[in-house]
CSV table of C-alpha atoms in Angstrom, one decimal:
chain,number,residue,atom,x,y,z
I,1,MET,CA,-1.1,-51.4,-22.5
I,2,THR,CA,-0.7,-47.7,-22.0
I,3,ILE,CA,2.9,-46.5,-22.0
I,4,CYS,CA,3.8,-42.9,-21.2
I,5,GLU,CA,7.1,-41.4,-22.5
I,6,GLY,CA,9.1,-38.9,-20.5
I,7,LYS,CA,12.3,-38.0,-18.7
I,8,TYR,CA,13.5,-39.6,-15.5
I,9,TYR,CA,15.7,-37.8,-12.9
I,10,ASP,CA,17.2,-40.0,-10.2
I,11,GLY,CA,17.5,-37.2,-7.7
I,12,LEU,CA,21.3,-37.6,-7.5
I,13,SER,CA,22.3,-35.7,-10.6
I,14,ALA,CA,20.7,-33.2,-13.0
I,15,LYS,CA,21.1,-35.7,-15.9
I,16,PRO,CA,17.8,-36.6,-17.5
I,17,HIS,CA,17.2,-40.2,-18.6
I,18,ALA,CA,14.7,-41.1,-21.4
I,19,ALA,CA,12.2,-43.5,-19.8
I,20,LEU,CA,8.8,-45.2,-20.2
I,21,LEU,CA,6.2,-45.5,-17.5
I,22,SER,CA,3.6,-48.3,-17.6
I,23,CYS,CA,1.3,-50.1,-15.1
I,24,ASP,CA,-0.5,-53.4,-14.7
I,25,ASP,CA,-4.1,-53.8,-15.5
I,26,ARG,CA,-5.3,-53.1,-12.0
I,27,HIS,CA,-3.1,-50.0,-11.5
I,28,SER,CA,-1.6,-51.7,-8.4
I,29,SER,CA,2.0,-51.5,-9.5
I,30,TYR,CA,4.1,-49.4,-11.9
I,31,GLN,CA,7.1,-50.1,-14.0
I,32,LEU,CA,9.7,-47.5,-15.1
I,33,THR,CA,12.0,-48.6,-18.0
I,34,LEU,CA,15.2,-46.6,-18.6
I,35,LEU,CA,15.7,-46.7,-22.3
I,36,GLU,CA,19.5,-46.2,-22.3
I,37,SER,CA,20.5,-48.7,-19.6
I,38,LYS,CA,17.5,-51.0,-20.1
I,39,GLU,CA,17.1,-50.9,-16.3
I,40,ILE,CA,13.6,-51.6,-15.0
I,41,LEU,CA,12.3,-50.0,-11.7
I,42,LYS,CA,9.1,-51.2,-10.1
I,43,PHE,CA,7.0,-49.4,-7.6
I,44,GLU,CA,3.8,-50.1,-5.7
I,45,ALA,CA,0.9,-47.8,-6.6
I,46,GLY,CA,0.7,-46.4,-3.1
I,47,ALA,CA,4.4,-45.4,-3.1
I,48,ILE,CA,4.3,-42.9,-5.9
I,49,ASP,CA,2.4,-39.6,-6.3
I,50,PHE,CA,1.0,-38.1,-9.5
I,51,ASP,CA,0.8,-34.3,-9.6
I,52,PRO,CA,-2.5,-33.2,-11.0
I,53,PRO,CA,-2.7,-31.3,-14.4
I,54,LEU,CA,-2.1,-27.6,-14.1
I,55,GLY,CA,-2.9,-26.0,-17.5
I,56,LYS,CA,-3.4,-27.9,-20.7
I,57,THR,CA,0.2,-27.8,-21.9
I,58,SER,CA,2.1,-27.9,-18.6
I,59,PRO,CA,4.4,-30.9,-18.0
I,60,ARG,CA,3.2,-33.4,-15.5
I,61,THR,CA,5.3,-34.9,-12.7
I,62,VAL,CA,5.4,-38.3,-11.0
I,63,ARG,CA,7.2,-38.4,-7.7
I,64,PHE,CA,8.9,-41.5,-6.4
I,65,PRO,CA,9.7,-42.4,-2.8
I,66,ASN,CA,13.5,-42.1,-3.2
I,67,GLY,CA,13.2,-38.4,-4.3
I,68,ALA,CA,13.4,-39.3,-8.0
I,69,LYS,CA,10.9,-37.7,-10.5
I,70,PHE,CA,9.5,-38.6,-13.9
I,71,TYR,CA,8.4,-35.7,-16.2
I,72,THR,CA,6.1,-36.1,-19.1
I,73,GLU,CA,4.2,-33.8,-21.5
I,74,ASP,CA,1.7,-36.5,-22.4
I,75,SER,CA,-0.9,-35.6,-19.8
I,76,ASP,CA,-3.7,-37.8,-21.2
I,77,LYS,CA,-1.7,-41.0,-21.1
I,78,LEU,CA,-0.5,-40.2,-17.6
I,79,ASP,CA,-4.2,-39.8,-16.5
I,80,THR,CA,-4.9,-43.2,-18.1
I,81,LEU,CA,-2.0,-44.8,-16.2
I,82,ARG,CA,-3.0,-43.2,-13.0
I,83,GLY,CA,-6.6,-44.5,-13.1
I,84,LYS,CA,-8.9,-43.7,-10.3
I,85,TYR,CA,-7.4,-41.8,-7.4
I,86,LYS,CA,-8.5,-40.1,-4.2
I,87,VAL,CA,-8.5,-36.3,-4.3
I,88,SER,CA,-6.4,-34.7,-1.6
I,89,PHE,CA,-7.3,-31.0,-1.1
I,90,ARG,CA,-4.2,-30.7,1.1
I,91,ASN,CA,-2.2,-30.4,-2.2
I,92,PRO,CA,-2.7,-26.9,-3.6
I,93,GLN,CA,-2.1,-28.2,-7.1
I,94,VAL,CA,-5.1,-30.5,-6.8
I,95,LEU,CA,-7.4,-27.5,-5.9
I,96,ALA,CA,-5.9,-25.4,-8.7
I,97,SER,CA,-6.4,-28.2,-11.2
I,98,LEU,CA,-10.1,-28.6,-10.2
I,99,LEU,CA,-10.7,-24.8,-10.3
I,100,GLU,CA,-9.1,-24.3,-13.8
I,101,ASN,CA,-11.4,-27.0,-15.3
I,102,HIS,CA,-14.6,-25.3,-14.1
I,103,ARG,CA,-15.5,-22.0,-15.6
I,104,GLN,CA,-17.9,-21.1,-12.9
I,105,ALA,CA,-15.2,-21.8,-10.3
I,106,ILE,CA,-12.9,-19.5,-12.2
I,107,VAL,CA,-15.5,-16.7,-12.3
I,108,ILE,CA,-16.3,-17.1,-8.6
I,109,SER,CA,-12.6,-17.1,-7.7
I,110,ILE,CA,-12.0,-13.9,-9.7
I,111,LEU,CA,-15.0,-12.3,-7.9
I,112,ILE,CA,-13.7,-13.4,-4.5
I,113,LEU,CA,-10.3,-12.0,-5.3
I,114,ALA,CA,-11.7,-8.7,-6.5
I,115,ALA,CA,-13.9,-8.5,-3.3
I,116,PHE,CA,-10.8,-9.3,-1.2
I,117,VAL,CA,-8.7,-6.6,-2.9
I,118,PHE,CA,-11.5,-4.0,-2.6
I,119,VAL,CA,-12.1,-4.8,1.1
I,120,ALA,CA,-8.4,-4.7,1.8
I,121,TYR,CA,-8.0,-1.4,0.0
I,122,LYS,CA,-11.1,0.3,1.4
I,123,TYR,CA,-11.0,-1.0,5.0
I,124,GLY,CA,-8.1,-3.4,5.8
I,125,ILE,CA,-5.1,-1.3,4.7
I,126,PRO,CA,-6.5,2.0,6.3
I,127,ALA,CA,-7.3,0.2,9.6
I,128,VAL,CA,-3.8,-1.5,9.8
I,129,ALA,CA,-2.0,1.7,8.7
I,130,ASP,CA,-3.8,3.8,11.3
I,131,SER,CA,-3.1,1.4,14.0
I,132,VAL,CA,0.6,1.2,13.1
I,133,ALA,CA,0.9,5.0,12.7
I,134,LYS,CA,-0.4,5.5,16.3
I,135,LYS,CA,2.4,3.3,17.6
I,136,VAL,CA,5.3,4.8,15.7
I,137,PRO,CA,7.7,6.1,18.3
I,138,ARG,CA,8.7,9.8,18.5
I,139,SER,CA,12.3,9.0,17.4
I,140,VAL,CA,11.1,7.5,14.1
I,141,LEU,CA,8.8,10.5,13.5
I,142,GLU,CA,11.7,12.9,14.0
I,143,THR,CA,14.0,10.8,11.7
I,144,VAL,CA,11.4,10.7,8.9
I,145,SER,CA,10.6,14.4,9.3
I,146,ASP,CA,14.3,15.4,9.3
I,147,ASN,CA,15.0,13.4,6.2
I,148,THR,CA,11.9,14.8,4.5
I,149,LEU,CA,12.9,18.4,5.2
I,150,GLU,CA,16.5,17.7,4.1
I,151,THR,CA,15.2,16.3,0.9
I,152,LEU,CA,12.9,19.3,0.3
I,153,ASP,CA,15.7,21.8,0.9
I,154,LYS,CA,18.2,19.8,-1.2
I,155,TYR,CA,16.2,18.6,-4.1
I,156,PHE,CA,13.0,20.6,-4.3
I,157,GLY,CA,14.4,24.1,-4.2
I,158,PHE,CA,13.2,25.1,-0.8
I,159,ALA,CA,15.1,28.4,-0.3
I,160,PRO,CA,15.7,30.1,3.1
I,161,SER,CA,13.1,32.6,4.2
I,162,ASN,CA,13.3,36.2,3.3
I,163,LEU,CA,10.8,37.4,5.9
I,164,PRO,CA,12.0,40.2,8.2
I,165,GLU,CA,13.4,38.9,11.5
I,166,GLU,CA,10.8,41.0,13.4
I,167,ARG,CA,7.9,39.4,11.5
I,168,ARG,CA,9.3,35.9,12.0
I,169,GLY,CA,9.6,36.7,15.7
I,170,GLU,CA,5.9,37.7,15.9
I,171,LEU,CA,4.8,34.6,14.1
I,172,LEU,CA,6.9,32.3,16.3
I,173,ALA,CA,5.4,33.9,19.4
I,174,THR,CA,1.9,33.4,17.9
I,175,PHE,CA,2.8,29.8,17.1
I,176,ASP,CA,4.2,29.1,20.6
I,177,GLN,CA,1.0,30.4,22.2
I,178,LEU,CA,-1.1,28.2,19.9
I,179,ILE,CA,1.0,25.1,20.8
I,180,PHE,CA,0.7,26.0,24.5
I,181,GLU,CA,-3.1,25.9,24.1
I,182,ILE,CA,-3.6,22.9,21.9
I,183,GLY,CA,-0.3,21.1,21.2
I,184,SER,CA,0.6,17.8,22.7
I,185,PRO,CA,4.1,17.4,24.4
I,186,GLU,CA,4.3,14.1,22.5
I,187,TYR,CA,5.6,16.1,19.5
I,188,SER,CA,8.5,18.4,18.9
I,189,TYR,CA,6.7,21.4,17.6
I,190,LYS,CA,8.6,24.1,15.7
I,191,LEU,CA,7.8,26.6,13.0
I,192,GLU,CA,10.0,26.9,9.9
I,193,PHE,CA,9.8,29.4,7.0
I,194,ARG,CA,10.8,28.8,3.4
I,195,ASP,CA,10.8,31.0,0.3
I,196,ILE,CA,8.5,28.9,-1.8
I,197,PRO,CA,5.0,29.4,-3.5
I,198,PRO,CA,2.1,29.9,-1.2
I,199,ASN,CA,1.8,26.7,1.0
I,200,ALA,CA,1.9,25.3,4.5
I,201,PHE,CA,2.3,21.7,5.6
I,202,ALA,CA,3.2,19.7,8.6
I,203,LEU,CA,5.8,16.9,9.1
I,204,PRO,CA,5.0,14.0,11.5
I,205,SER,CA,7.3,15.2,14.2
I,206,GLY,CA,5.6,18.5,14.6
I,207,THR,CA,7.7,20.7,12.3
I,208,ILE,CA,5.4,23.0,10.4
I,209,ILE,CA,6.6,24.8,7.3
I,210,PHE,CA,5.1,28.1,6.2
I,211,SER,CA,6.0,29.8,2.9
I,212,ASP,CA,6.9,33.5,3.0
I,213,SER,CA,4.4,34.1,0.2
I,214,LEU,CA,1.5,32.4,2.1
I,215,ILE,CA,2.2,34.7,5.1
I,216,GLU,CA,2.0,37.7,2.7
I,217,GLU,CA,-1.2,36.4,1.1
I,218,LEU,CA,-3.1,35.8,4.4
I,219,VAL,CA,-3.9,39.4,5.3
I,220,THR,CA,-5.3,38.7,8.8
I,221,GLU,CA,-3.6,37.2,11.8
I,222,GLU,CA,-6.7,35.1,12.4
I,223,ALA,CA,-6.3,33.5,9.0
I,224,ILE,CA,-2.7,32.7,9.7
I,225,ILE,CA,-3.6,31.2,13.1
I,226,ALA,CA,-6.4,29.2,11.4
I,227,VAL,CA,-3.8,27.6,9.0
I,228,MET,CA,-1.4,26.9,11.9
I,229,ALA,CA,-4.2,25.2,13.8
I,230,HIS,CA,-5.1,23.2,10.7
I,231,GLU,CA,-1.5,21.9,10.4
I,232,VAL,CA,-1.3,21.2,14.1
I,233,ALA,CA,-4.4,18.9,13.6
I,234,HIS,CA,-2.5,17.0,10.9
I,235,VAL,CA,0.3,16.4,13.5
I,236,GLU,CA,-2.0,15.5,16.4
I,237,GLU,CA,-4.0,13.0,14.4
I,238,ARG,CA,-0.8,11.6,12.7
I,239,HIS,CA,-2.4,12.2,9.3
I,240,GLY,CA,1.0,12.3,7.6
I,241,MET,CA,2.2,8.9,8.8
I,242,ARG,CA,-1.3,7.4,8.3
I,243,GLN,CA,-1.4,8.6,4.7
I,244,VAL,CA,2.1,7.4,4.0
I,245,LEU,CA,1.5,3.9,5.5
I,246,ARG,CA,-1.8,3.6,3.7
I,247,GLN,CA,0.0,4.3,0.4
I,248,ALA,CA,2.8,1.9,1.3
I,249,GLY,CA,0.2,-0.7,2.2
I,250,VAL,CA,-1.4,-0.4,-1.2
I,251,ALA,CA,2.0,-0.7,-2.9
I,252,PHE,CA,2.7,-3.8,-0.8
I,253,LEU,CA,-0.7,-5.3,-1.7
I,254,VAL,CA,0.0,-4.7,-5.4
I,255,SER,CA,3.5,-6.2,-5.1
I,256,THR,CA,2.1,-9.2,-3.3
I,257,LEU,CA,-0.5,-9.8,-6.0
I,258,LEU,CA,2.2,-9.5,-8.6
I,259,SER,CA,4.5,-11.9,-6.6
I,260,ASP,CA,7.1,-9.1,-6.3
I,261,VAL,CA,7.5,-8.8,-2.5
I,262,SER,CA,11.2,-8.0,-3.1
I,263,SER,CA,10.1,-4.4,-3.7
I,264,LEU,CA,9.1,-4.0,0.0
I,265,PRO,CA,12.5,-2.6,1.1
I,266,ALA,CA,12.3,0.0,-1.7
I,267,ILE,CA,8.8,1.0,-0.6
I,268,LEU,CA,10.0,1.5,3.0
I,269,SER,CA,13.0,3.5,1.9
I,270,ALA,CA,10.8,5.8,-0.1
I,271,LEU,CA,8.7,6.9,2.9
I,272,PRO,CA,10.1,10.5,2.9
I,273,GLU,CA,9.3,10.9,-0.8
I,274,LEU,CA,5.8,9.5,-0.2
I,275,LEU,CA,5.3,11.9,2.6
I,276,ILE,CA,6.3,14.8,0.3
I,277,SER,CA,4.1,13.8,-2.6
I,278,SER,CA,1.1,12.1,-1.1
I,279,GLY,CA,-0.8,15.0,0.4
I,280,TYR,CA,-3.8,14.1,2.6
I,281,SER,CA,-7.0,12.3,1.9
I,282,ARG,CA,-10.4,14.1,1.8
I,283,SER,CA,-11.3,12.9,5.3
I,284,PHE,CA,-8.0,14.1,6.8
I,285,GLU,CA,-8.4,17.5,5.2
I,286,SER,CA,-12.0,17.8,6.4
I,287,GLU,CA,-11.0,16.6,9.9
I,288,ALA,CA,-8.2,19.2,10.1
I,289,ASP,CA,-10.5,22.0,8.8
I,290,ALA,CA,-13.0,21.1,11.6
I,291,TYR,CA,-10.3,21.0,14.2
I,292,SER,CA,-9.1,24.5,13.2
I,293,ALA,CA,-12.6,25.8,13.1
I,294,ASP,CA,-13.4,24.5,16.5
I,295,TYR,CA,-10.3,26.2,17.9
I,296,LEU,CA,-11.2,29.5,16.3
I,297,CYS,CA,-14.7,29.3,17.7
I,298,HIS,CA,-13.4,28.8,21.2
I,299,ARG,CA,-10.8,31.6,20.8
I,300,TYR,CA,-12.7,34.2,18.7
I,301,GLY,CA,-16.2,33.0,18.7
I,302,SER,CA,-16.1,32.6,14.9
I,303,SER,CA,-14.4,30.3,12.4
I,304,GLN,CA,-14.2,33.0,9.8
I,305,GLY,CA,-10.4,32.9,9.9
I,306,MET,CA,-10.3,29.5,8.3
I,307,VAL,CA,-12.9,30.5,5.7
I,308,ASP,CA,-10.8,33.6,4.9
I,309,ALA,CA,-7.7,31.5,4.5
I,310,LEU,CA,-9.4,29.0,2.2
I,311,GLU,CA,-11.0,31.7,0.1
I,312,ARG,CA,-7.6,33.3,-0.4
I,313,LEU,CA,-6.2,30.0,-1.5
I,314,GLN,CA,-9.1,29.5,-3.8
I,315,SER,CA,-8.4,32.9,-5.4
I,316,LEU,CA,-4.8,31.7,-6.0
I,317,TYR,CA,-5.4,28.1,-7.1
I,318,GLY,CA,-9.2,27.6,-7.5
I,319,MET,CA,-9.3,28.3,-11.2
I,320,ALA,CA,-8.0,24.8,-11.8
I,321,GLU,CA,-10.8,23.3,-9.8
I,322,SER,CA,-14.2,22.2,-11.1
I,323,GLU,CA,-16.9,19.7,-10.2
I,324,SER,CA,-15.5,17.4,-12.8
I,325,THR,CA,-12.1,17.2,-11.1
I,326,GLU,CA,-13.6,16.5,-7.7
I,327,PHE,CA,-14.2,12.9,-8.6
I,328,ILE,CA,-10.5,12.1,-9.2
I,329,SER,CA,-9.1,14.5,-6.5
I,330,THR,CA,-7.7,12.9,-3.4
I,331,HIS,CA,-8.8,15.9,-1.3
I,332,PRO,CA,-12.0,18.0,-1.3
I,333,LEU,CA,-12.3,21.0,-3.5
I,334,LEU,CA,-11.6,24.3,-1.7
I,335,SER,CA,-15.2,25.4,-2.5
I,336,LYS,CA,-16.5,22.3,-0.7
I,337,ARG,CA,-14.3,22.9,2.3
I,338,ILE,CA,-15.5,26.5,2.6
I,339,GLU,CA,-19.1,25.3,2.2
I,340,MET,CA,-18.6,22.8,5.0
I,341,LEU,CA,-17.1,25.4,7.4
I,342,GLU,CA,-19.9,27.8,6.7
I,343,GLU,CA,-22.4,25.0,7.5
I,344,LEU,CA,-20.6,24.1,10.7
I,345,GLY,CA,-20.4,27.6,12.1
I,346,CYS,CA,-19.9,27.9,15.8
I,347,GLU,CA,-22.4,25.8,17.8
């Protein structure tokens, strides 16, 4: 007669009881003998459940109708006691047990998981993020943008502008005219200046920041307007929120795969930092370039202003660019962007 040794928990206390589990020859009834008290408990076969094996060394569990459990590390003997049984795929452990004992099933499962992760990363997360970004209310956009600008000023050394007041007035008038022509009333557009290295970027609410040095580097008003229109495109298409939500979605997917969903609040609280550091994807930058070029074509009959702006940026930063870095870059090389604009022209 097969006897399986283990620990019995009566479900009333955490105290374990050394016990032996055995069955009759027909596997129709089971007997549990408590070694210390010599008490014998009997159960009909249909009244108890055997958890399937999960891993070669994992303890096995027998569950009794009164909530009690019997744990054993002797999986082989427990299988002998259990005899033939009907597989129930409603129990996830049964499916896991079957999968882990078939190498082909393991390989197929890994491939399916990899395919799911790829599809979720490539298509699912962007689609969901874009849909959510379009529904984010104006009040949230303004809160995120205000927090981001405050963080930039406080921790990233964004110094107040040193542009002459007259020059700032001219730029603000140019910007107001641009917003009148292409800006949506859905956003609270305003132009800010900071004394930082050459750069310009847009926050989701419609706040656009220009650096003093970029204004000085862009020698024509048309180039400045081109960059303004480019940043307006990022606002109108909600590129900032879409990019941030995509990155948050990827972080959430990784956390879920690692069974660490507790990190979700931290991900959400880091949205302003993500907005600062994430930049835009290649498609977003190309879309904004095309938007700016289209506006310039309608206003001036030429998109040369955007080309001039990118060429000036290339002269400042393009030395670090090469074909080898394009593969790992999240945005297109400046040379590629210039090439695309020249190919587009003004149809």
